[in-house]
Amino acid sequence: MNARARLWGAVAIVLAVIWAFPVYWIANSAFQPVEALRSPNPSFLPDFSASGFGRVFDASFVDSLKLSLTVTLLAIVAAVLCGFVAAVAISRFRFRGRRSFIFTVLAIQMIPPEALFISQYKMLNDWGLLNSVVGLGLLYTALILPFTVWMLRGFVDGIPIDLEEAAMTDGCSRTRAFFTITFPLLAPGLVASSVYGFLQAWNEYTLAVVVMDPSNRTLPLWLRGLTDVSNEAVDWPAVMAGATLVATPVIILFMIVQNRMTSGMVGGAVKG
Amino acid sequence: MSSTRLRRKAGPYALLVPATLVLFVGMAYPLGRQLMLSFHEFGRAQQFGQPAPWVGLDNYRELVTDRTMWTVIARSLAFCFVNASITMVLGTLIAVLMKRVATAPRLILQISMLLAWAMPVIAAMTAWQWLFDTRYGLVNWSLRKLGFASFDGHNWLIDPLSFFFVASVIIIWMSVPFVAFTAYAALTQVSEETLEASHLDGATATQRFRHIVYPTIKPVLTIVALLQIVWDLRVFAQINFLQNVGGTPSETHLLGTYIYSLGIGQNDYGSASAMAMFVLVLTLVLTVRYVWSLLKEEPR
């Protein structure tokens, strides 16, 4: 290996360290006694005999975990069901209004939550749905639905219609052919779009801040609340343990779908 | 018409009903409602239950003449421009680096970037809050060790410029991986044979980049840059979080947090809605060509 290649290799390693460091620092700080984080010099290696996990795993965490899981599951099930049938329609049928529907879905996908949260707040307020699982779940479903439609549509497109047609010539009805032939092949697509929905809803902060009360917090709000005390009172090992608990499922799932998401976001721009 | 034929014609529309309903209730109805809100005046009386009077375009007129709004817009655009350009340049350079290094360092860099990318935004924010902590933060400790004694107990969030520096570090750290991975994917599409042939024909490295590499990755980079601009215009979570930790909200508002403080904070739903309509239109204007280009490949 020549000197130049080695130099670039070293640059890559330095960058890797910089980018991974904050993640390492969360894990490291979670495994420290409180005093260590209040000492003049930081400890760079975790101390597995002490950790903040025990202190952070209390009733408020369990409440927030339940709330986050309920809202997330509600949004995923609703978005994947609605998204799936819509994806079948735009992939398998040609009909008037099809392109307009796709255009609307893609345009809605671009609208940032900040541009609508005022009226969404007013709307839920009028319907008595502020600070409720149903209200937040509805907003989350609408938030993740556009990309779910787009992603599932790609999966349905990927399954050749010839298979269904062959079954139909053998006497199957169109619906039956779809469900016995195509549907089982769509399992990876349904998993991937559920994971995408999970990541969005689980991490969501903006709408949760707007819609939920401090008494009823999803996990991101709960995590923020941990440092919402006077500086001297912050229990940093516990906060970092909390961050670890929130982040771990996300990191695992993210690794699974990362490829799909990159290609989905860039749409048709990258041609193999 | 036989009933089966009717069923077949209605079929696709029936399949679109659930998604349309959700998008209507969650997005379209609030959008219409927001337009109406922006034509009404919300003051003290409305907090006590009086209906809001219709004021036509007054909220928009007020916003246009309001110094604060122009400051917020200018600040947001500047913040967006700085963050999006640094992210794009760094991300592209890192992609080029990934292409050049051996497999082992490349995998290490990719895993590390994937970790940063996967971090939930609030978990990442708490990590950075802790790193920049006034008394026990690692950043101040390192700067002190390097001989900058003035960073003993230095508060990073009080001064607005310093506040935005911290916000930018976090946002760039979070956004670079997406750019790097996408640009890397695009770079792997560049034809090695063409590069080699042009090399043999005596093309310089600069020429090869300009005429072979750049045209291949340009479409991808354009879209990534567009998404980056749209995302960096609305960095609500990060700014709201940092404002909560410290910092002076009135001097650190960007579009998203300003709308939030007008509407939810001061119950001035009229002005907040007018401002939100501005953000919405700005986003759609920026992205409509991209959406259109996706649609062009659709069969009619």
XYZ file of C-alpha atoms in Angstrom:
572
model
C 0.000 0.000 0.000
C 1.425 3.384 -0.906
C 1.776 6.341 1.446
C -1.097 8.271 -0.102
C -3.606 5.458 0.306
C -2.515 5.085 3.905
C -2.995 8.819 4.506
C -6.566 8.701 3.147
C -7.221 5.604 5.247
C -6.111 7.531 8.318
C -8.401 10.460 7.411
C -11.312 8.013 7.096
C -10.586 6.569 10.535
C -10.393 10.045 12.106
C -13.755 10.959 10.578
C -15.222 7.659 11.769
C -14.095 8.460 15.315
C -15.584 11.981 15.163
C -18.955 10.733 13.927
C -19.225 7.798 16.312
C -17.964 9.705 19.338
C -21.255 11.279 20.549
C -22.869 7.835 20.324
C -19.993 6.333 22.291
C -20.250 9.156 24.809
C -23.908 8.313 25.511
C -23.066 4.674 26.218
C -19.953 5.573 28.210
C -21.754 8.169 30.352
C -24.635 5.773 31.001
C -22.129 3.460 32.709
C -20.637 5.878 35.234
C -21.283 6.655 38.870
C -22.878 10.110 39.280
C -19.775 11.474 41.039
C -17.580 10.575 38.067
C -19.583 12.877 35.820
C -19.264 15.732 38.325
C -15.519 15.409 38.718
C -13.115 17.890 37.102
C -11.818 15.204 34.743
C -14.047 13.008 32.563
C -13.703 9.219 32.536
C -13.291 7.878 29.025
C -13.955 4.208 29.799
C -17.266 2.790 31.006
C -17.493 1.475 34.545
C -19.837 -1.504 34.306
C -20.202 -1.761 38.080
C -22.246 1.460 38.069
C -24.927 2.732 35.728
C -27.902 5.012 35.441
C -30.200 2.313 34.092
C -31.661 1.361 37.471
C -32.564 4.957 38.310
C -34.109 5.790 34.945
C -36.322 2.699 34.785
C -39.177 4.124 36.836
C -42.934 4.552 36.509
C -42.670 7.632 34.308
C -40.512 5.706 31.843
C -42.977 2.825 31.722
C -45.891 5.238 31.170
C -44.083 6.959 28.315
C -43.007 3.637 26.835
C -46.623 2.447 26.832
C -47.822 5.699 25.273
C -45.115 5.666 22.602
C -45.757 2.017 21.762
C -49.528 2.537 21.525
C -49.332 5.636 19.322
C -46.605 4.115 17.149
C -48.426 0.810 16.627
C -51.696 2.587 15.906
C -50.015 4.788 13.301
C -48.127 1.882 11.693
C -51.175 -0.376 11.404
C -53.352 2.416 10.007
C -50.702 3.734 7.609
C -49.660 0.311 6.310
C -53.269 -0.812 5.769
C -54.334 2.389 3.990
C -50.998 2.616 2.203
C -51.110 -0.967 1.039
C -54.504 -0.784 -0.671
C -53.612 2.586 -2.212
C -50.322 1.162 -3.483
C -52.151 -1.762 -5.093
C -54.516 0.671 -6.793
C -51.823 2.872 -8.314
C -49.575 -0.043 -9.224
C -52.063 -2.558 -10.624
C -54.770 -0.341 -12.120
C -54.776 2.383 -14.749
C -57.591 4.850 -14.107
C -58.486 8.485 -14.465
C -57.056 10.576 -11.626
C -54.215 8.160 -10.950
C -51.442 10.658 -11.686
C -53.214 13.405 -9.742
C -53.407 11.108 -6.744
C -49.684 10.310 -6.943
C -48.866 13.988 -7.347
C -50.940 14.905 -4.287
C -49.331 12.192 -2.178
C -45.823 13.302 -3.154
C -46.612 16.977 -2.590
C -48.085 16.228 0.849
C -44.934 14.261 1.628
C -43.003 17.530 1.214
C -45.151 19.588 3.610
C -43.262 20.081 6.872
C -45.172 19.547 10.153
C -44.284 23.137 11.121
C -46.415 24.435 8.264
C -49.577 22.770 9.575
C -49.260 22.185 13.293
C -51.136 25.343 14.306
C -54.345 24.303 12.571
C -53.864 20.633 13.489
C -53.695 21.805 17.103
C -56.892 23.859 16.693
C -58.622 20.954 14.964
C -57.785 18.414 17.685
C -58.712 21.002 20.304
C -62.201 21.406 18.781
C -62.708 17.659 18.608
C -61.555 17.137 22.186
C -58.632 15.040 20.931
C -55.752 17.143 22.248
C -53.421 15.171 24.479
C -54.952 11.883 23.310
C -53.616 8.730 21.702
C -56.198 8.960 18.924
C -55.343 12.575 18.090
C -51.594 12.081 17.977
C -52.066 8.730 16.214
C -54.147 10.418 13.512
C -51.462 13.050 12.882
C -48.738 10.394 12.815
C -50.706 8.244 10.377
C -51.091 11.204 8.017
C -47.402 12.004 8.497
C -46.080 8.566 7.517
C -48.768 7.586 5.002
C -47.392 9.374 1.893
C -43.992 7.695 2.037
C -45.625 4.367 2.938
C -47.757 4.532 -0.231
C -44.711 5.423 -2.324
C -42.539 2.689 -0.823
C -45.158 -0.096 -1.013
C -46.008 0.891 -4.547
C -42.370 0.168 -5.452
C -42.695 -3.301 -3.903
C -45.959 -4.093 -5.716
C -44.413 -2.877 -8.988
C -41.527 -5.277 -8.387
C -43.753 -8.350 -8.514
C -44.531 -9.286 -12.128
C -48.204 -9.224 -12.930
C -47.685 -12.257 -15.217
C -47.858 -14.513 -12.180
C -51.304 -13.223 -11.283
C -52.452 -13.418 -14.884
C -51.321 -17.019 -15.133
C -53.371 -17.857 -12.063
C -56.332 -16.001 -13.526
C -56.251 -18.028 -16.756
C -56.299 -21.085 -14.524
C -59.646 -19.866 -13.228
C -58.702 -17.767 -10.203
C -60.582 -14.519 -9.613
C -58.479 -11.371 -9.769
C -58.731 -10.805 -6.021
C -57.965 -14.415 -5.232
C -54.987 -14.413 -7.627
C -53.628 -11.301 -5.948
C -53.922 -12.681 -2.439
C -52.585 -16.179 -3.148
C -49.770 -15.227 -5.540
C -48.669 -11.626 -5.019
C -49.492 -10.924 -1.399
C -47.072 -13.480 0.150
C -44.282 -12.008 -1.980
C -45.031 -8.582 -0.493
C -44.095 -9.570 3.047
C -40.655 -7.885 2.885
C -42.302 -4.687 1.654
C -44.834 -4.683 4.472
C -42.045 -5.271 6.997
C -39.893 -2.503 5.532
C -42.694 0.039 5.477
C -43.714 -0.873 9.031
C -40.146 -0.312 10.151
C -40.077 3.018 8.356
C -43.302 4.009 10.122
C -41.906 2.887 13.439
C -38.796 5.034 13.053
C -40.841 8.110 12.137
C -43.435 7.824 14.882
C -41.063 6.636 17.619
C -38.634 9.527 17.045
C -41.214 12.221 16.383
C -40.865 15.295 18.564
C -42.467 18.346 16.918
C -46.115 17.219 16.828
C -45.796 15.587 20.244
C -44.645 18.914 21.721
C -47.607 20.688 20.134
C -50.338 18.175 20.917
C -49.406 16.431 24.167
C -49.492 17.697 27.781
C -46.482 17.489 30.090
C -48.430 14.889 32.088
C -48.720 12.622 29.080
C -45.387 12.330 27.327
C -44.092 10.166 24.517
C -40.544 8.861 24.954
C -38.746 11.771 23.224
C -40.579 14.258 25.476
C -39.866 12.098 28.508
C -36.179 12.027 27.600
C -36.073 15.785 27.214
C -37.830 16.138 30.550
C -34.976 14.334 32.296
C -32.676 17.339 31.781
C -35.450 19.858 32.427
C -34.239 20.490 35.983
C -31.635 22.880 37.346
C -28.220 22.122 35.933
C -26.749 20.830 39.201
C -29.625 18.388 39.648
C -29.278 16.641 36.297
C -28.476 12.961 36.836
C -26.360 12.556 33.704
C -25.753 8.795 33.909
C -29.527 8.313 34.148
C -30.185 10.705 31.240
C -27.651 8.878 29.085
C -29.147 5.530 30.119
C -32.515 6.920 29.022
C -31.045 8.006 25.680
C -29.599 4.504 25.254
C -32.984 2.909 25.935
C -34.719 5.176 23.418
C -32.039 4.794 20.750
C -31.267 1.063 20.835
C -34.382 -0.294 19.076
C -34.116 2.508 16.541
C -30.495 1.774 15.686
C -31.187 -1.946 15.245
C -34.208 -1.375 13.000
C -32.489 1.391 11.092
C -29.641 -0.891 10.108
C -32.205 -3.285 8.609
C -33.991 -0.816 6.337
C -31.292 1.757 5.629
C -30.738 0.658 2.022
C -34.422 0.811 1.157
C -34.824 4.259 2.655
C -31.903 5.816 0.825
C -33.075 4.556 -2.533
C -36.693 5.466 -1.775
C -35.869 9.046 -0.856
C -33.866 9.701 -3.961
C -36.680 8.215 -6.014
C -35.901 7.543 -9.610
C -32.713 9.570 -9.668
C -30.240 6.716 -9.313
C -30.530 4.366 -12.247
C -28.771 1.034 -11.951
C -73.272 -2.164 -17.712
C -72.929 -5.495 -15.949
C -72.224 -5.445 -12.236
C -68.773 -7.032 -12.639
C -67.723 -4.314 -15.052
C -68.969 -1.636 -12.691
C -67.036 -3.290 -9.878
C -63.884 -3.343 -11.966
C -64.182 0.343 -12.814
C -64.917 1.362 -9.238
C -62.276 -1.002 -7.829
C -59.202 1.275 -7.848
C -61.181 4.213 -6.464
C -62.478 2.102 -3.599
C -58.888 1.128 -2.798
C -57.905 4.801 -2.582
C -60.667 5.698 -0.132
C -58.889 4.878 3.168
C -55.680 6.753 2.283
C -57.623 9.700 0.908
C -59.705 9.887 4.075
C -56.638 9.897 6.332
C -54.856 12.515 4.238
C -58.001 14.604 4.079
C -58.603 14.619 7.824
C -54.929 14.871 8.804
C -53.638 17.260 6.148
C -56.154 18.743 3.691
C -58.771 19.819 6.216
C -56.177 21.454 8.531
C -54.716 23.165 5.465
C -58.047 24.703 4.515
C -58.713 25.542 8.106
C -55.326 27.218 8.427
C -56.067 29.386 5.424
C -59.286 30.490 7.161
C -57.493 31.047 10.472
C -55.006 33.295 8.719
C -57.884 35.625 7.738
C -59.044 36.033 11.341
C -57.837 38.149 14.204
C -57.037 36.432 17.503
C -56.576 38.765 20.454
C -57.279 38.872 24.158
C -61.067 38.611 23.743
C -60.719 35.327 21.840
C -58.916 33.756 24.768
C -62.134 34.269 26.694
C -64.227 32.570 24.066
C -65.272 35.413 21.738
C -65.425 34.369 18.081
C -62.485 35.714 16.083
C -63.439 38.521 13.678
C -62.684 38.272 9.955
C -59.894 40.674 9.025
C -59.129 39.641 5.455
C -55.481 40.000 4.587
C -54.599 42.059 7.693
C -52.463 39.312 9.243
C -50.432 39.034 6.063
C -50.119 42.827 5.820
C -48.934 43.006 9.423
C -46.408 40.247 8.890
C -44.963 41.878 5.799
C -44.426 45.131 7.684
C -43.186 43.394 10.832
C -39.452 43.715 11.498
C -39.370 40.593 13.652
C -40.749 38.457 10.870
C -38.172 39.637 8.366
C -35.442 39.022 10.914
C -36.710 35.475 11.477
C -36.959 34.822 7.743
C -33.496 36.223 7.047
C -32.063 34.248 9.960
C -33.728 31.031 8.787
C -32.531 31.472 5.225
C -28.976 32.223 6.360
C -29.010 29.271 8.759
C -30.417 27.003 6.060
C -27.892 28.191 3.481
C -24.867 27.750 5.756
C -25.946 24.338 7.057
C -27.095 22.934 3.728
C -23.908 23.999 1.919
C -21.530 22.725 4.587
C -23.489 19.451 4.760
C -23.418 19.024 0.991
C -19.706 19.776 0.631
C -18.669 17.612 3.590
C -20.985 14.776 2.592
C -19.730 14.728 -0.996
C -16.081 14.860 0.085
C -16.663 11.982 2.495
C -18.329 10.002 -0.304
C -15.280 10.556 -2.509
C -13.099 9.458 0.394
C -15.191 6.287 0.859
C -14.598 5.521 -2.802
C -10.817 5.946 -2.534
C -9.898 4.096 0.659
C -9.440 0.362 1.175
C -12.357 -1.796 2.279
C -11.512 -1.880 6.004
C -11.369 1.880 6.668
C -14.380 2.374 4.403
C -16.493 -0.090 6.389
C -15.423 1.477 9.676
C -16.375 4.935 8.388
C -19.702 3.653 7.040
C -20.674 1.929 10.269
C -19.814 5.034 12.255
C -21.860 7.275 9.934
C -24.766 4.842 10.041
C -24.752 5.036 13.852
C -24.918 8.829 13.801
C -27.631 8.775 11.151
C -29.745 6.270 13.056
C -29.714 8.211 16.340
C -33.180 9.484 17.292
C -33.046 13.260 17.228
C -33.806 13.817 20.917
C -31.331 11.136 22.057
C -28.696 12.864 19.935
C -29.681 16.256 21.344
C -29.227 15.093 24.938
C -25.807 13.734 23.999
C -24.754 17.082 22.533
C -26.290 18.961 25.448
C -24.091 16.884 27.712
C -20.998 17.392 25.517
C -21.505 21.190 25.523
C -22.521 21.306 29.200
C -21.291 24.482 30.937
C -19.636 22.898 33.964
C -18.917 19.263 33.208
C -19.086 19.161 29.420
C -16.337 17.439 27.475
C -16.011 20.322 25.001
C -15.145 22.878 27.666
C -12.838 20.380 29.369
C -10.945 19.698 26.114
C -10.603 23.409 25.317
C -9.273 24.063 28.824
C -6.759 21.241 28.395
C -5.666 22.830 25.128
C -4.859 26.003 27.056
C -8.011 28.090 26.618
C -8.618 28.853 30.281
C -11.557 31.148 29.441
C -13.690 28.096 28.607
C -13.889 27.205 32.291
C -17.655 27.313 32.860
C -18.297 28.773 29.416
C -21.973 28.850 28.433
C -22.374 28.035 24.753
C -26.039 28.951 24.405
C -26.308 32.510 25.806
C -24.839 34.301 22.817
C -27.116 33.842 19.749
C -24.212 33.336 17.349
C -22.694 30.704 19.617
C -26.169 29.134 19.991
C -26.420 28.774 16.221
C -22.874 27.442 16.054
C -23.827 24.610 18.421
C -27.075 24.008 16.517
C -25.131 23.861 13.245
C -22.566 21.397 14.597
C -25.401 19.095 15.676
C -27.421 19.441 12.479
C -24.393 18.931 10.230
C -23.353 15.903 12.280
C -26.841 14.469 11.859
C -27.272 15.296 8.150
C -23.876 14.472 6.613
C -24.350 10.658 6.715
C -27.422 10.770 4.427
C -25.567 12.947 1.901
C -22.421 10.812 2.124
C -24.281 7.506 1.609
C -26.369 8.799 -1.277
C -23.429 10.475 -3.005
C -21.390 7.304 -2.487
C -24.153 5.229 -4.081
C -24.117 7.642 -7.029
C -20.317 7.505 -7.314
C -20.385 3.736 -7.604
C -22.478 4.223 -10.766
C -19.640 6.084 -12.507
C -18.249 3.807 -15.207
C -14.735 2.626 -14.387
C -14.016 1.749 -18.031
C -14.790 5.262 -19.246
C -12.580 6.707 -16.531
C -9.724 4.383 -17.443
C -10.090 5.021 -21.170
C -10.036 8.780 -20.666
C -6.997 8.372 -18.427
C -5.193 6.505 -21.213
C -6.226 9.232 -23.636
C -4.438 11.732 -21.402
C -7.336 13.432 -19.582
C -6.257 15.066 -16.318
C -7.912 14.257 -13.008
C -9.805 17.572 -13.116
C -11.054 16.905 -16.643
C -12.102 13.402 -15.714
C -14.063 14.745 -12.752
C -15.722 17.520 -14.757
C -16.696 15.504 -17.791
C -17.302 11.995 -16.466
C -17.837 11.896 -12.691
C -19.766 15.132 -12.206
C -22.432 14.556 -14.897
C -23.155 11.105 -13.441
C -23.626 12.229 -9.840
C -25.224 15.605 -10.580
C -28.896 14.471 -10.685
C -28.548 12.741 -7.325
C -26.708 15.652 -5.728
C -29.353 18.094 -6.959
C -32.140 16.157 -5.279
C -30.165 15.626 -2.089
C -29.369 19.350 -1.959
C -33.039 20.170 -2.446
C -34.107 17.833 0.377
C -31.358 19.274 2.560
C -32.599 22.832 1.951
C -36.182 21.857 2.754
C -35.088 20.029 5.928
C -32.761 22.786 7.116
C -35.475 25.414 6.688
C -37.490 23.705 9.396
C -35.208 22.545 12.157
C -37.852 22.760 14.846
C -36.786 19.916 17.151
C -33.154 20.980 17.485
C -33.843 24.698 18.003
C -36.761 24.112 20.361
C -34.645 21.684 22.394
C -31.691 24.075 22.664
C -33.995 26.987 23.553
C -35.282 24.834 26.389
C -31.772 24.156 27.636
C -30.641 27.773 27.502
C -30.449 30.569 25.017
C -32.768 33.524 24.455
C -35.806 32.351 22.442
C -36.587 35.813 21.023
C -33.113 36.020 19.504
C -32.847 32.424 18.324
C -36.205 31.793 16.647
C -36.207 30.187 13.223
C -39.397 29.782 11.141
C -40.718 26.682 12.933
C -40.130 27.832 16.500
C -41.402 31.333 15.664
C -44.713 29.950 14.357
C -44.945 27.783 17.464
C -44.318 30.698 19.821
C -46.841 32.937 17.996
C -49.558 30.298 17.854
C -49.252 27.920 20.795
C -47.286 30.357 22.978
C -49.238 33.611 22.470
C -52.538 32.233 21.081
C -52.134 34.524 18.075
C -53.434 31.845 15.701
C -54.100 34.354 12.920
C -50.518 35.581 12.516
C -49.123 32.108 13.188
C -51.300 30.654 10.435
C -50.312 33.390 7.992
C -46.651 32.663 8.729
C -47.241 28.904 8.379
C -48.889 29.475 4.997
C -45.757 31.306 3.936
C -43.554 28.342 4.964
C -45.915 25.929 3.231
C -45.923 27.858 -0.031
C -42.145 28.304 0.123
C -41.669 24.536 0.571
C -44.026 23.670 -2.260
C -42.397 26.181 -4.610
C -38.994 24.714 -3.800
C -40.067 21.108 -4.309
C -42.701 21.187 -7.027
C -40.197 20.591 -9.812
C -38.763 17.564 -8.036
C -42.219 16.089 -7.467
C -43.047 16.811 -11.102
C -39.905 15.036 -12.282
C -40.881 11.930 -10.274
C -44.288 12.035 -11.871
C -42.931 12.290 -15.414
C -41.894 8.643 -15.306
C -45.412 7.553 -14.442
C -47.345 5.821 -17.226
C -50.525 7.715 -17.995
